[in-house]
Tab-separated table of C-alpha atoms in Angstrom:
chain	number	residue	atom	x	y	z
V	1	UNK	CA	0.000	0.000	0.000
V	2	UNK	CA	1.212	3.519	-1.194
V	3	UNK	CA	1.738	5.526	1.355
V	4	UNK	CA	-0.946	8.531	1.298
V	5	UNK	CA	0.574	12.481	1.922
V	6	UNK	CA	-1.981	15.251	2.029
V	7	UNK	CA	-0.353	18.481	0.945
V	8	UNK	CA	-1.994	21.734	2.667
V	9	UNK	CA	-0.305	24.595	0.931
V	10	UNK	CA	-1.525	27.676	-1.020
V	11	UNK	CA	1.463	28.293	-3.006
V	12	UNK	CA	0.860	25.793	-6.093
V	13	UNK	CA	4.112	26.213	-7.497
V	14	UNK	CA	5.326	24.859	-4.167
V	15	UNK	CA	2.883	21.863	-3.743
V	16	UNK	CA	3.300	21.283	-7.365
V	17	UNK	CA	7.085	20.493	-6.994
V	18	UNK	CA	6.730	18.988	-3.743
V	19	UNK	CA	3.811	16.789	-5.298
V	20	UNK	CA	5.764	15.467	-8.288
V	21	UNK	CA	8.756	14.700	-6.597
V	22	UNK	CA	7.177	12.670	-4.006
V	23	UNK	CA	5.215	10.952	-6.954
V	24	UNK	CA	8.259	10.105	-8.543
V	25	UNK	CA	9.181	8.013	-5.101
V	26	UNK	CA	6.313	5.562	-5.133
V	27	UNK	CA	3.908	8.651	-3.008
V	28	UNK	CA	0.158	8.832	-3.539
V	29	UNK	CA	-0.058	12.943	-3.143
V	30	UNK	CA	-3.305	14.517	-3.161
V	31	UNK	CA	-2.971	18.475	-2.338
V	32	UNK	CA	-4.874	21.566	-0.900
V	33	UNK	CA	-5.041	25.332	-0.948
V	34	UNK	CA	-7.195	26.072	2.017
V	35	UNK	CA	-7.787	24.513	5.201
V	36	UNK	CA	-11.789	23.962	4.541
V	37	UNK	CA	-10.375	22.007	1.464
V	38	UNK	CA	-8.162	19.731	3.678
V	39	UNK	CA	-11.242	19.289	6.138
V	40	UNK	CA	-13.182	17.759	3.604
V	41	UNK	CA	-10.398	15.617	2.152
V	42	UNK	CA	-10.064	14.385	5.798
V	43	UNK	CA	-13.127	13.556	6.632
V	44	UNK	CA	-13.609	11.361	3.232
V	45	UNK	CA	-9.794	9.988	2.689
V	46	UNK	CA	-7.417	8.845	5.284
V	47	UNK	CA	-3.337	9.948	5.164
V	48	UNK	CA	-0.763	8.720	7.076
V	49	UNK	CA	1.291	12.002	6.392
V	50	UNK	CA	0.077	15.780	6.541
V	51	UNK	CA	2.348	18.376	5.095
V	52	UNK	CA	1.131	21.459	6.621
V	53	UNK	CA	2.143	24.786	5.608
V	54	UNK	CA	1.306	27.396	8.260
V	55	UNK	CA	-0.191	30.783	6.295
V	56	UNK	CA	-2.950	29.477	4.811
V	57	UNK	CA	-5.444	31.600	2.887
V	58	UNK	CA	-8.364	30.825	5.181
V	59	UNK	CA	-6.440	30.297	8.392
V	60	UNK	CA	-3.551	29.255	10.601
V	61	UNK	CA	-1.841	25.338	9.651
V	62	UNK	CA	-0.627	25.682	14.037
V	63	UNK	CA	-4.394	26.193	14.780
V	64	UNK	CA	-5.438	23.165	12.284
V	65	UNK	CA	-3.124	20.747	14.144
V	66	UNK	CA	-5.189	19.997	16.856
V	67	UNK	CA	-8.272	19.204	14.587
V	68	UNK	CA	-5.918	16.998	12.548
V	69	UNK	CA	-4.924	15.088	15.554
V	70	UNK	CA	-8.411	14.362	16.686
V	71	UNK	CA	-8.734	11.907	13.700
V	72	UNK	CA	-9.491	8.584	14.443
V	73	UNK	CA	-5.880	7.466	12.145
V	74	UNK	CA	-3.958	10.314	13.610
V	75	UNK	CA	-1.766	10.994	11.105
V	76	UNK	CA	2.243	12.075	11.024
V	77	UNK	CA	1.930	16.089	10.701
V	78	UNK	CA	5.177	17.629	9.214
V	79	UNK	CA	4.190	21.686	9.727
V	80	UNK	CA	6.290	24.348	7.853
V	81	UNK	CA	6.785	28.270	7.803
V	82	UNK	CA	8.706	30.571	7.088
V	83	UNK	CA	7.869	32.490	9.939
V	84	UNK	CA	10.390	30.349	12.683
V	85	UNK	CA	7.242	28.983	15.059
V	86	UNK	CA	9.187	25.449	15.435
V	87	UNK	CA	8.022	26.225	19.394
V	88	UNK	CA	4.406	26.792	18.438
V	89	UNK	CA	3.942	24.044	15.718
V	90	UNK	CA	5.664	21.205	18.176
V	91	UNK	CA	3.075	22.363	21.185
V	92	UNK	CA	-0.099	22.179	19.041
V	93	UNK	CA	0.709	18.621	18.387
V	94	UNK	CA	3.162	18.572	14.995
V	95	UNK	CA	4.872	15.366	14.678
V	96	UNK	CA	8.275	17.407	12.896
V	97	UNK	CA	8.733	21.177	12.077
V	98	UNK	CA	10.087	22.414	8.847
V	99	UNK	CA	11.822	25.555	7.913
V	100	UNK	CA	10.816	27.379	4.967
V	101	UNK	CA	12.395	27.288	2.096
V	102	UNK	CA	12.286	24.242	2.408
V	103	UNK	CA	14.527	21.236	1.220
V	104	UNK	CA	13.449	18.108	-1.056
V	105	UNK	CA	15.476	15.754	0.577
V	106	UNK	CA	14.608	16.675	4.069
V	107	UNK	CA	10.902	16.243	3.524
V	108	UNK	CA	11.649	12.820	2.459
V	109	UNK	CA	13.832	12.131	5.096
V	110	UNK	CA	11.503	13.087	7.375
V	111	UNK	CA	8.580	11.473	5.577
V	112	UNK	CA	10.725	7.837	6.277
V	113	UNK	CA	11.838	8.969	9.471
V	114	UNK	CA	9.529	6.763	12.252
């Protein structure tokens, strides 16, 4: 079974590269622009990995962790930002904090990290 990444992240050129490249290494990527996309997703779909970007047209990613961790398959939450809230992102619940720009490799590394 692939393993399935939910990509919350308003900057498409962004998710797009992020999406392809973790395509290209056996990921099943679906992606989302706003936080009331990645609800619905959620409550239809189930991922084992969330990659949650923290500026967010209709919100704050660090306030959508703890909804994300109330699912009944709590998945891995990798939060990112360019905005240095490691701190924040970590206390709400994130399972690994990101800084922006971010790096290829270290999202995957992370991704296989347990």
């Amino acid at each position: 079974m692939k393993n399935r990444i939910l990509i919350i992240e308003d900057e498409m050129e962004l998710s797009g590269l992020l999406k392809r490249f973790l395509i290209k290494r056996h990921y099943d990527v679906i992606c989302a622009e706003t936080l009331t996309k990645a609800m619905l997703l959620l409550q239809s779909d189930a991922f084992d990995t969330i990659i949650l970007d923290n500026n967010l047209p209709d919100g704050k990613g660090v306030d959508f962790i703890p909804v994300i961790n109330r699912i009944q398959n709590k998945p891995k939450i990798i939060a990112m930002s360019a905005l240095g809230i490691r701190d924040e992102a970590l206390k709400a619940g994130a399972s690994f904090y990101i800084e922006k720009p971010i790096s290829m490799v270290s999202i995957y590394q992370l991704l296989n990290s347990h």
